[in-house]
Amino acid sequence: MKRSYTAKNIWEEKNHDDIQNYSKGYIDFLSKAKTERLANKVVLEMAEKSGFKKYEDVLKSGSIKSGDKIILNQKNKSAVLMVIGTEPIKNGMNIVGSHIDAPRLDVKPMPLYEDGNMAFFKTHYYGGIKKYQWTAIPLAMHGVVFTKDGKQVDISIGEDDNDPVFFINDLLIHLASDQMQKNAMKVVEAEQLNVVVGSIPLVTDEKEEKELKNKIKENILKFLNEKYQIEEIDFARSEIEIVPAGKAREVGFDRSMIAGHGHDDRVCSYANIHAILNVENPKYTAVCLLADKEEVGSQGNTGMQGRFFENMVAHLIALQEDYSDLKTRDALENSKMLSADVNGAYDPNFPDVWEKQNTAKISEGITISKYTGSRGKSGSNDANAEFLAEITKIFDDAGVIWQMGELGKTDQGGGGTIAYILANLGVEVVDCGTSMLSMHAPIELVSKADAYMTFKGYEAFFNKK
């Protein structure tokens, strides 16, 4: 009798058509959801089509009942989707918590300048990136600008085939002798991540010729004013993000993988959304959290360290019964949560950073991470064995293929998720998501099979009794 454990390859176990059909929807989502605002917009559209009611309208109605579907739009950057259960909310919720922000470059408040017969936007990187990876690739620009009269202007340039793209220069190899000797963190400095936005001077008359010193910059401002009614000072009232241009693409002769920007953490977010849209009349209220700011510490009023989720829970409890603060605490302490974030998959090109026996591998299922953090588990939520037993039984009973995984060797580095934030409120939490390759690169890589199995895992969790 064999007692040792043997991992399963999803492609050998599950229907390929189911995996491919799921992946088509995810590729479309990933191609549209290039920023947290765009992801939030797509989520709102999906929820509305599935019968979710706006949170503010539910509060005005003064009541909720089992089966009600509710969505909170938190400042156009985060969202909470709930399906009310037959049990009162104070008895606990089944929560899957993911995030929709991703590493990128943010345009600075006063970004535009001219030098070397080119106009540039200055940027400030967001999240953990290898700065040198962002040079010499096509870039797109997305965001919002508010004019001085309060008008909101939406900007989205670089995704359509007819759009221009943007670019960050790298140093030509012929002159890079000194650069090539630098530590990788210094090969490209943060203040060198300047995006080329144009190079044609403004056509001027003789009088303007004497007055204008930066005619290329002025020509960019002229274009922005004519197309978007934006003036230079309006950038101080903007949020504009620079991301890789182009759609997510299938990878490999067998089309088994997906390359795209923002798999971390939109691969888990899409699985989360897709799962809750399939929930009808659960026993315990099902909650899909889609948070912002995870990549920079989850702070702020759109991050999980904010109070928007707690406040929502409190208000909904008050619609079910006489309210007290203790009932909100009870609701959280009685809740179970999958912290839906990605992990690193074993990469044979870089074997030295992985402890192979405890590292996830592509196509072997949704990855359960007992703890994240760094080195001596610093900054981690360390899930207890009882909860691990509960989650793995749910997965086994539903035919969900799962694996365990840590993020590399113990002293190699590490990372964090939103798990500890909800655990600090009393929620039972374990990290559980898709393992991937090239995490935090401009373009990342996941297995279609793992993306699909992540969805199946969340679906099983939402529907547990």
Short mmCIF file of C-alpha atoms in Angstrom, two decimals:
data_model
loop_
_atom_site.label_atom_id
_atom_site.label_comp_id
_atom_site.label_asym_id
_atom_site.label_seq_id
_atom_site.Cartn_x
_atom_site.Cartn_y
_atom_site.Cartn_z
CA MET A 1 0.00 0.00 0.00
CA LYS A 2 1.46 3.34 -1.10
CA ARG A 3 1.52 5.93 1.68
CA SER A 4 3.69 8.63 0.09
CA TYR A 5 2.13 11.67 -1.56
CA THR A 6 2.23 12.16 -5.33
CA ALA A 7 1.19 15.50 -6.87
CA LYS A 8 -1.42 15.55 -9.61
CA ASN A 9 -1.08 17.39 -12.91
CA ILE A 10 -4.41 19.09 -13.64
CA TRP A 11 -4.08 18.56 -17.38
CA GLU A 12 -4.06 14.80 -16.77
CA GLU A 13 -7.01 14.93 -14.38
CA LYS A 14 -9.54 17.49 -15.64
CA ASN A 15 -11.52 18.31 -18.77
CA HIS A 16 -9.43 20.51 -21.04
CA ASP A 17 -12.52 22.19 -22.52
CA ASP A 18 -13.56 23.48 -19.08
CA ILE A 19 -10.09 24.93 -18.54
CA GLN A 20 -9.93 26.57 -21.97
CA ASN A 21 -13.44 28.03 -21.74
CA TYR A 22 -12.73 29.54 -18.33
CA SER A 23 -9.44 30.96 -19.62
CA LYS A 24 -11.13 32.82 -22.47
CA GLY A 25 -13.13 34.87 -19.98
CA TYR A 26 -10.09 35.48 -17.82
CA ILE A 27 -7.93 36.64 -20.76
CA ASP A 28 -10.64 39.12 -21.74
CA PHE A 29 -10.87 40.39 -18.15
CA LEU A 30 -7.10 40.73 -17.78
CA SER A 31 -6.86 42.64 -21.08
CA LYS A 32 -9.48 45.16 -19.92
CA ALA A 33 -8.61 45.43 -16.22
CA LYS A 34 -5.23 47.13 -16.66
CA THR A 35 -5.58 49.30 -13.52
CA GLU A 36 -7.54 48.99 -10.29
CA ARG A 37 -10.04 51.58 -11.56
CA LEU A 38 -10.57 49.68 -14.81
CA ALA A 39 -10.83 46.38 -12.93
CA ASN A 40 -13.40 47.90 -10.60
CA LYS A 41 -15.40 49.16 -13.58
CA VAL A 42 -15.50 45.70 -15.18
CA VAL A 43 -16.52 44.14 -11.85
CA LEU A 44 -19.41 46.59 -11.44
CA GLU A 45 -20.64 45.75 -14.94
CA MET A 46 -20.42 42.00 -14.27
CA ALA A 47 -22.22 42.35 -10.93
CA GLU A 48 -25.01 44.48 -12.37
CA LYS A 49 -25.68 41.90 -15.09
CA SER A 50 -25.86 39.21 -12.41
CA GLY A 51 -28.48 41.04 -10.36
CA PHE A 52 -26.35 42.62 -7.63
CA LYS A 53 -27.92 45.67 -5.99
CA LYS A 54 -25.96 48.77 -5.04
CA TYR A 55 -25.08 48.87 -1.36
CA GLU A 56 -26.43 52.40 -0.91
CA ASP A 57 -29.78 51.37 -2.41
CA VAL A 58 -29.96 48.40 -0.04
CA LEU A 59 -29.40 50.68 2.95
CA LYS A 60 -32.18 52.98 1.75
CA SER A 61 -34.56 50.03 1.42
CA GLY A 62 -34.11 49.28 5.13
CA SER A 63 -34.04 45.49 4.89
CA ILE A 64 -32.17 42.49 3.52
CA LYS A 65 -33.11 38.83 3.14
CA SER A 66 -31.45 35.53 2.34
CA GLY A 67 -30.26 35.38 -1.26
CA ASP A 68 -29.89 39.15 -1.68
CA LYS A 69 -26.90 40.15 -3.78
CA ILE A 70 -25.15 43.37 -2.80
CA ILE A 71 -22.15 45.27 -4.15
CA LEU A 72 -20.22 48.09 -2.50
CA ASN A 73 -18.16 50.31 -4.79
CA GLN A 74 -15.43 51.80 -2.60
CA LYS A 75 -14.25 55.00 -4.30
CA ASN A 76 -13.99 53.30 -7.72
CA LYS A 77 -10.89 51.35 -6.60
CA SER A 78 -12.17 48.57 -4.33
CA ALA A 79 -15.34 46.53 -4.20
CA VAL A 80 -17.19 44.12 -1.93
CA LEU A 81 -19.70 41.63 -3.37
CA MET A 82 -22.00 39.81 -0.94
CA VAL A 83 -24.64 37.12 -1.25
CA ILE A 84 -26.66 37.06 1.97
CA GLY A 85 -26.91 33.64 3.61
CA THR A 86 -29.72 31.89 5.46
CA GLU A 87 -27.74 32.26 8.69
CA PRO A 88 -27.56 35.74 10.25
CA ILE A 89 -24.39 37.65 9.36
CA LYS A 90 -23.35 37.69 13.02
CA ASN A 91 -22.93 33.90 12.79
CA GLY A 92 -20.08 34.35 10.33
CA MET A 93 -19.27 34.74 6.66
CA ASN A 94 -17.31 32.82 4.05
CA ILE A 95 -14.88 35.39 2.67
CA VAL A 96 -12.49 35.25 -0.27
CA GLY A 97 -10.19 38.29 -0.19
CA SER A 98 -8.13 39.34 -3.22
CA HIS A 99 -6.69 42.59 -4.54
CA ILE A 100 -7.04 44.38 -7.88
CA ASP A 101 -4.06 46.73 -7.76
CA ALA A 102 -0.77 45.68 -9.37
CA PRO A 103 2.82 46.98 -9.63
CA ARG A 104 3.11 49.79 -12.18
CA LEU A 105 4.39 53.32 -12.76
CA ASP A 106 2.36 56.33 -11.58
CA VAL A 107 2.64 59.67 -13.35
CA LYS A 108 3.94 62.34 -10.95
CA PRO A 109 1.78 65.38 -10.04
CA MET A 110 3.86 67.73 -12.24
CA PRO A 111 5.20 65.31 -14.82
CA LEU A 112 5.80 67.07 -18.14
CA TYR A 113 9.21 68.38 -19.17
CA GLU A 114 11.37 68.75 -22.26
CA ASP A 115 14.98 67.70 -22.84
CA GLY A 116 17.06 66.42 -25.76
CA ASN A 117 14.37 67.36 -28.30
CA MET A 118 11.88 65.06 -26.56
CA ALA A 119 9.02 65.56 -24.11
CA PHE A 120 8.74 63.24 -21.10
CA PHE A 121 6.45 62.36 -18.20
CA LYS A 122 8.17 61.78 -14.86
CA THR A 123 6.92 58.70 -12.96
CA HIS A 124 6.95 57.22 -9.47
CA TYR A 125 6.92 53.42 -9.34
CA TYR A 126 4.19 51.66 -7.32
CA GLY A 127 4.87 48.38 -5.55
CA GLY A 128 7.88 46.12 -5.79
CA ILE A 129 9.41 46.16 -9.27
CA LYS A 130 12.72 45.53 -11.00
CA LYS A 131 13.09 48.97 -12.51
CA TYR A 132 15.21 47.86 -15.45
CA GLN A 133 12.36 45.66 -16.70
CA TRP A 134 10.25 48.71 -17.53
CA THR A 135 12.56 50.17 -20.17
CA ALA A 136 12.36 49.53 -23.92
CA ILE A 137 8.85 48.05 -23.97
CA PRO A 138 5.56 49.50 -25.36
CA LEU A 139 3.58 51.23 -22.63
CA ALA A 140 -0.03 52.37 -22.26
CA MET A 141 -1.49 55.18 -20.18
CA HIS A 142 -4.74 54.98 -18.18
CA GLY A 143 -6.30 57.22 -15.58
CA VAL A 144 -8.42 60.20 -14.65
CA VAL A 145 -7.76 63.94 -14.58
CA PHE A 146 -9.95 66.60 -13.01
CA THR A 147 -9.94 70.05 -14.58
CA LYS A 148 -10.13 73.23 -12.52
CA ASP A 149 -13.88 73.43 -13.14
CA GLY A 150 -14.39 69.92 -11.73
CA LYS A 151 -14.81 68.02 -14.99
CA GLN A 152 -13.56 64.41 -14.91
CA VAL A 153 -11.51 63.41 -17.95
CA ASP A 154 -10.83 59.71 -18.54
CA ILE A 155 -7.62 58.83 -20.35
CA SER A 156 -6.89 55.48 -22.00
CA ILE A 157 -4.16 55.45 -24.65
CA GLY A 158 -2.09 52.60 -26.00
CA GLU A 159 -4.40 49.56 -26.04
CA ASP A 160 -6.17 50.00 -29.38
CA ASP A 161 -4.23 48.96 -32.49
CA ASN A 162 -4.60 52.52 -33.83
CA ASP A 163 -3.34 54.15 -30.62
CA PRO A 164 0.21 55.38 -30.11
CA VAL A 165 2.15 53.80 -27.27
CA PHE A 166 4.74 55.24 -24.88
CA PHE A 167 8.33 54.28 -24.14
CA ILE A 168 11.11 54.52 -21.55
CA ASN A 169 14.60 54.75 -23.06
CA ASP A 170 17.37 52.36 -22.07
CA LEU A 171 21.07 52.96 -22.55
CA LEU A 172 22.47 51.54 -25.78
CA ILE A 173 24.73 48.54 -25.22
CA HIS A 174 27.58 50.32 -27.04
CA LEU A 175 27.85 52.86 -24.21
CA ALA A 176 26.74 50.67 -21.31
CA SER A 177 30.09 49.52 -19.96
CA ASP A 178 29.68 51.36 -16.66
CA GLN A 179 25.98 50.56 -16.41
CA MET A 180 26.61 46.84 -16.82
CA GLN A 181 28.87 46.84 -13.77
CA LYS A 182 26.13 48.18 -11.48
CA ASN A 183 24.06 46.26 -8.98
CA ALA A 184 20.72 45.31 -10.60
CA MET A 185 18.90 47.71 -8.27
CA LYS A 186 20.98 50.55 -9.72
CA VAL A 187 21.10 49.60 -13.40
CA VAL A 188 18.11 51.89 -13.93
CA GLU A 189 17.39 54.45 -11.21
CA ALA A 190 13.86 55.49 -10.23
CA GLU A 191 14.37 59.01 -11.62
CA GLN A 192 15.34 57.53 -14.99
CA LEU A 193 11.89 55.99 -15.49
CA ASN A 194 10.79 58.91 -17.64
CA VAL A 195 8.23 58.15 -20.34
CA VAL A 196 8.69 59.56 -23.84
CA VAL A 197 5.47 61.33 -24.85
CA GLY A 198 6.49 63.29 -27.96
CA SER A 199 9.12 65.13 -29.99
CA ILE A 200 7.46 67.60 -32.41
CA PRO A 201 7.90 71.34 -31.63
CA LEU A 202 4.94 73.68 -31.60
CA VAL A 203 4.66 75.72 -34.77
CA THR A 204 4.97 79.37 -33.73
CA ASP A 205 4.99 82.82 -35.21
CA GLU A 206 7.97 85.14 -34.87
CA LYS A 207 6.76 86.71 -31.62
CA GLU A 208 6.06 83.35 -29.94
CA GLU A 209 9.43 82.09 -31.17
CA LYS A 210 11.14 84.51 -28.80
CA GLU A 211 8.78 83.85 -25.86
CA LEU A 212 8.58 80.06 -25.89
CA LYS A 213 11.59 78.09 -24.75
CA ASN A 214 10.11 74.55 -24.57
CA LYS A 215 8.19 74.22 -27.80
CA ILE A 216 7.94 70.42 -27.71
CA LYS A 217 6.44 70.55 -24.22
CA GLU A 218 4.10 73.31 -25.41
CA ASN A 219 3.01 71.19 -28.35
CA ILE A 220 2.14 68.30 -26.00
CA LEU A 221 0.13 70.71 -23.85
CA LYS A 222 -1.64 72.00 -26.97
CA PHE A 223 -2.58 68.43 -27.93
CA LEU A 224 -3.83 67.64 -24.42
CA ASN A 225 -5.87 70.82 -24.29
CA GLU A 226 -7.47 70.28 -27.69
CA LYS A 227 -8.28 66.59 -27.12
CA TYR A 228 -8.97 66.49 -23.39
CA GLN A 229 -9.33 70.17 -22.32
CA ILE A 230 -6.44 69.59 -19.89
CA GLU A 231 -3.98 72.26 -18.75
CA GLU A 232 -0.63 71.53 -17.13
CA ILE A 233 -1.81 72.31 -13.59
CA ASP A 234 -4.59 69.74 -13.97
CA PHE A 235 -2.04 66.95 -13.58
CA ALA A 236 -1.94 67.93 -9.91
CA ARG A 237 -5.55 66.63 -9.77
CA SER A 238 -4.93 63.38 -11.60
CA GLU A 239 -4.31 59.66 -11.19
CA ILE A 240 -2.56 58.33 -14.29
CA GLU A 241 -0.90 54.94 -14.45
CA ILE A 242 1.65 53.59 -16.92
CA VAL A 243 1.29 49.88 -17.71
CA PRO A 244 2.53 47.57 -20.49
CA ALA A 245 0.52 48.03 -23.68
CA GLY A 246 -1.36 45.19 -25.31
CA LYS A 247 -3.68 42.32 -24.52
CA ALA A 248 -2.99 39.18 -22.51
CA ARG A 249 -1.86 36.35 -24.77
CA GLU A 250 -1.80 32.56 -24.78
CA VAL A 251 1.67 31.04 -24.41
CA GLY A 252 3.14 27.84 -25.83
CA PHE A 253 2.51 25.64 -28.84
CA ASP A 254 -0.22 24.01 -26.73
CA ARG A 255 -1.66 27.37 -25.54
CA SER A 256 -1.45 26.10 -21.97
CA MET A 257 -0.35 29.34 -20.29
CA ILE A 258 -1.25 33.03 -20.24
CA ALA A 259 1.14 36.00 -20.36
CA GLY A 260 -0.20 39.35 -19.28
CA HIS A 261 0.15 42.32 -16.99
CA GLY A 262 -1.31 42.10 -13.48
CA HIS A 263 -1.83 38.37 -12.89
CA ASP A 264 -0.82 39.38 -9.36
CA ASP A 265 -3.52 39.51 -8.20
CA ARG A 266 -6.15 39.65 -10.92
CA VAL A 267 -5.88 35.92 -11.58
CA CYS A 268 -7.25 35.36 -8.05
CA SER A 269 -9.63 38.32 -8.30
CA TYR A 270 -11.26 36.99 -11.47
CA ALA A 271 -11.63 33.55 -9.89
CA ASN A 272 -13.15 35.26 -6.84
CA ILE A 273 -15.63 37.24 -8.95
CA HIS A 274 -16.50 34.27 -11.16
CA ALA A 275 -17.11 32.11 -8.10
CA ILE A 276 -19.40 34.50 -6.24
CA LEU A 277 -21.47 35.18 -9.37
CA ASN A 278 -22.36 31.47 -9.25
CA VAL A 279 -23.49 31.55 -5.59
CA GLU A 280 -27.23 31.24 -4.87
CA ASN A 281 -28.77 31.11 -1.38
CA PRO A 282 -25.71 30.07 0.65
CA LYS A 283 -25.97 29.00 4.28
CA TYR A 284 -23.37 31.57 5.36
CA THR A 285 -23.09 34.97 3.68
CA ALA A 286 -20.57 34.76 0.85
CA VAL A 287 -18.19 37.70 0.50
CA CYS A 288 -15.90 38.59 -2.39
CA LEU A 289 -13.36 41.25 -1.35
CA LEU A 290 -11.53 43.11 -4.11
CA ALA A 291 -9.11 45.44 -2.38
CA ASP A 292 -6.77 48.21 -3.50
CA LYS A 293 -3.32 49.15 -2.17
CA GLU A 294 -2.14 45.62 -1.28
CA GLU A 295 1.10 46.14 -3.18
CA VAL A 296 2.04 49.08 -0.96
CA GLY A 297 0.83 47.83 2.43
CA SER A 298 -3.00 47.85 2.21
CA GLN A 299 -3.27 51.26 3.85
CA GLY A 300 -5.75 54.03 3.08
CA ASN A 301 -9.51 54.09 2.69
CA THR A 302 -9.48 51.69 -0.27
CA GLY A 303 -7.02 49.22 1.26
CA MET A 304 -7.87 46.40 3.66
CA GLN A 305 -6.46 48.34 6.61
CA GLY A 306 -9.30 50.81 6.01
CA ARG A 307 -12.68 50.31 7.71
CA PHE A 308 -15.01 50.12 4.71
CA PHE A 309 -15.61 46.37 4.99
CA GLU A 310 -16.19 46.46 8.75
CA ASN A 311 -18.58 49.38 8.30
CA MET A 312 -20.50 47.50 5.60
CA VAL A 313 -20.84 44.45 7.84
CA ALA A 314 -22.07 46.62 10.73
CA HIS A 315 -24.70 48.36 8.61
CA LEU A 316 -26.01 45.09 7.16
CA ILE A 317 -26.24 43.48 10.60
CA ALA A 318 -28.31 46.49 11.67
CA LEU A 319 -30.76 45.69 8.86
CA GLN A 320 -31.17 42.15 10.20
CA GLU A 321 -31.54 42.79 13.94
CA ASP A 322 -30.96 45.23 16.77
CA TYR A 323 -27.38 46.38 16.39
CA SER A 324 -24.49 46.37 18.79
CA ASP A 325 -20.78 46.67 18.11
CA LEU A 326 -20.31 43.22 19.63
CA LYS A 327 -22.34 41.66 16.83
CA THR A 328 -19.89 43.01 14.24
CA ARG A 329 -17.03 41.54 16.25
CA ASP A 330 -18.93 38.24 16.48
CA ALA A 331 -19.50 38.25 12.72
CA LEU A 332 -15.79 38.62 12.06
CA GLU A 333 -14.66 36.14 14.70
CA ASN A 334 -17.11 33.56 13.35
CA SER A 335 -15.95 34.05 9.75
CA LYS A 336 -13.66 31.94 7.57
CA MET A 337 -11.49 33.42 4.83
CA LEU A 338 -9.28 32.42 1.95
CA SER A 339 -6.69 35.14 1.39
CA ALA A 340 -6.73 34.96 -2.38
CA ASP A 341 -3.27 36.00 -3.47
CA VAL A 342 -0.64 34.50 -5.74
CA ASN A 343 2.47 32.58 -4.80
CA GLY A 344 5.67 31.86 -6.67
CA ALA A 345 5.91 28.69 -8.74
CA TYR A 346 9.14 26.72 -9.06
CA ASP A 347 11.25 28.05 -11.94
CA PRO A 348 13.97 25.65 -13.15
CA ASN A 349 15.88 28.60 -14.63
CA PHE A 350 16.47 29.86 -11.06
CA PRO A 351 16.58 26.70 -8.91
CA ASP A 352 18.80 28.12 -6.17
CA VAL A 353 16.13 30.32 -4.57
CA TRP A 354 13.55 27.56 -4.12
CA GLU A 355 13.26 24.85 -1.50
CA LYS A 356 11.87 22.41 -4.01
CA GLN A 357 10.02 20.06 -1.66
CA ASN A 358 7.89 22.92 -0.27
CA THR A 359 7.47 24.97 -3.43
CA ALA A 360 4.39 25.02 -5.65
CA LYS A 361 4.68 23.91 -9.26
CA ILE A 362 2.64 25.01 -12.25
CA SER A 363 -0.35 22.89 -13.25
CA GLU A 364 -0.53 21.14 -9.88
CA GLY A 365 -3.48 23.10 -8.53
CA ILE A 366 -4.49 25.94 -6.27
CA THR A 367 -1.72 26.67 -3.76
CA ILE A 368 -2.34 26.73 -0.03
CA SER A 369 0.29 28.72 1.89
CA LYS A 370 0.20 28.10 5.62
CA TYR A 371 2.21 31.27 6.08
CA THR A 372 3.85 33.99 4.02
CA GLY A 373 5.93 36.77 5.54
CA SER A 374 9.72 36.67 5.51
CA ARG A 375 12.48 34.71 7.23
CA GLY A 376 11.16 33.84 10.72
CA LYS A 377 7.54 34.25 9.51
CA SER A 378 7.75 38.01 10.11
CA GLY A 379 4.61 39.79 8.97
CA SER A 380 2.71 36.58 8.31
CA ASN A 381 -0.58 35.03 9.25
CA ASP A 382 0.26 31.47 10.25
CA ALA A 383 -2.90 29.42 9.69
CA ASN A 384 -3.74 26.81 12.30
CA ALA A 385 -3.90 23.10 11.56
CA GLU A 386 -7.63 22.86 12.32
CA PHE A 387 -8.46 25.35 9.57
CA LEU A 388 -6.08 23.70 7.12
CA ALA A 389 -7.87 20.40 7.75
CA GLU A 390 -11.23 22.06 7.11
CA ILE A 391 -10.16 23.72 3.85
CA THR A 392 -8.40 20.68 2.41
CA LYS A 393 -11.48 18.54 3.15
CA ILE A 394 -13.69 21.05 1.32
CA PHE A 395 -11.35 20.87 -1.67
CA ASP A 396 -11.06 17.08 -1.60
CA ASP A 397 -14.82 16.64 -1.39
CA ALA A 398 -15.31 18.98 -4.37
CA GLY A 399 -12.56 17.40 -6.49
CA VAL A 400 -10.37 20.50 -6.29
CA ILE A 401 -6.70 19.75 -6.97
CA TRP A 402 -4.52 21.58 -4.43
CA GLN A 403 -0.90 21.79 -3.33
CA MET A 404 1.13 23.38 -0.55
CA GLY A 405 3.68 26.09 -1.29
CA GLU A 406 6.08 28.51 0.35
CA LEU A 407 7.57 31.58 -1.29
CA GLY A 408 11.15 30.40 -1.78
CA LYS A 409 13.86 29.42 0.69
CA THR A 410 13.42 30.61 4.25
CA ASP A 411 16.17 33.24 4.22
CA GLN A 412 15.85 34.19 0.55
CA GLY A 413 13.27 36.95 0.91
CA GLY A 414 9.50 36.72 1.24
CA GLY A 415 6.29 38.63 0.78
CA GLY A 416 2.95 39.41 2.34
CA THR A 417 -0.79 39.46 1.67
CA ILE A 418 -3.94 40.85 3.30
CA ALA A 419 -4.30 37.66 5.40
CA TYR A 420 -2.91 39.07 8.65
CA ILE A 421 -5.18 42.14 8.51
CA LEU A 422 -8.40 40.11 8.66
CA ALA A 423 -6.82 37.61 11.04
CA ASN A 424 -6.14 40.49 13.44
CA LEU A 425 -9.92 41.04 13.52
CA GLY A 426 -10.50 37.44 14.55
CA VAL A 427 -11.23 35.90 11.14
CA GLU A 428 -9.89 32.37 10.52
CA VAL A 429 -7.60 32.89 7.49
CA VAL A 430 -5.27 30.97 5.21
CA ASP A 431 -3.47 32.16 2.08
CA CYS A 432 -4.76 30.31 -0.94
CA GLY A 433 -4.28 31.26 -4.60
CA THR A 434 -2.59 30.71 -7.94
CA SER A 435 1.14 30.09 -8.20
CA MET A 436 2.84 31.90 -11.05
CA LEU A 437 6.10 32.78 -12.79
CA SER A 438 7.82 36.17 -13.26
CA MET A 439 5.79 37.76 -10.45
CA HIS A 440 5.89 41.58 -10.45
CA ALA A 441 7.46 41.72 -13.91
CA PRO A 442 5.66 43.96 -16.41
CA ILE A 443 4.36 40.76 -18.05
CA GLU A 444 3.73 37.73 -15.82
CA LEU A 445 2.95 34.08 -16.57
CA VAL A 446 0.36 31.64 -15.20
CA SER A 447 -0.90 28.19 -16.11
CA LYS A 448 -4.46 28.11 -17.41
CA ALA A 449 -5.00 24.93 -15.40
CA ASP A 450 -4.03 26.62 -12.12
CA ALA A 451 -6.21 29.66 -12.89
CA TYR A 452 -9.19 27.37 -13.46
CA MET A 453 -8.51 25.30 -10.33
CA THR A 454 -8.31 28.51 -8.29
CA PHE A 455 -11.85 29.32 -9.39
CA LYS A 456 -13.03 25.81 -8.51
CA GLY A 457 -11.46 26.13 -5.07
CA TYR A 458 -13.18 29.42 -4.31
CA GLU A 459 -16.48 28.11 -5.66
CA ALA A 460 -16.29 25.10 -3.34
CA PHE A 461 -15.46 27.33 -0.35
CA PHE A 462 -18.35 29.72 -0.99
CA ASN A 463 -20.79 26.84 -1.18
CA LYS A 464 -19.58 24.95 1.92
CA LYS A 465 -22.22 24.14 4.49
#
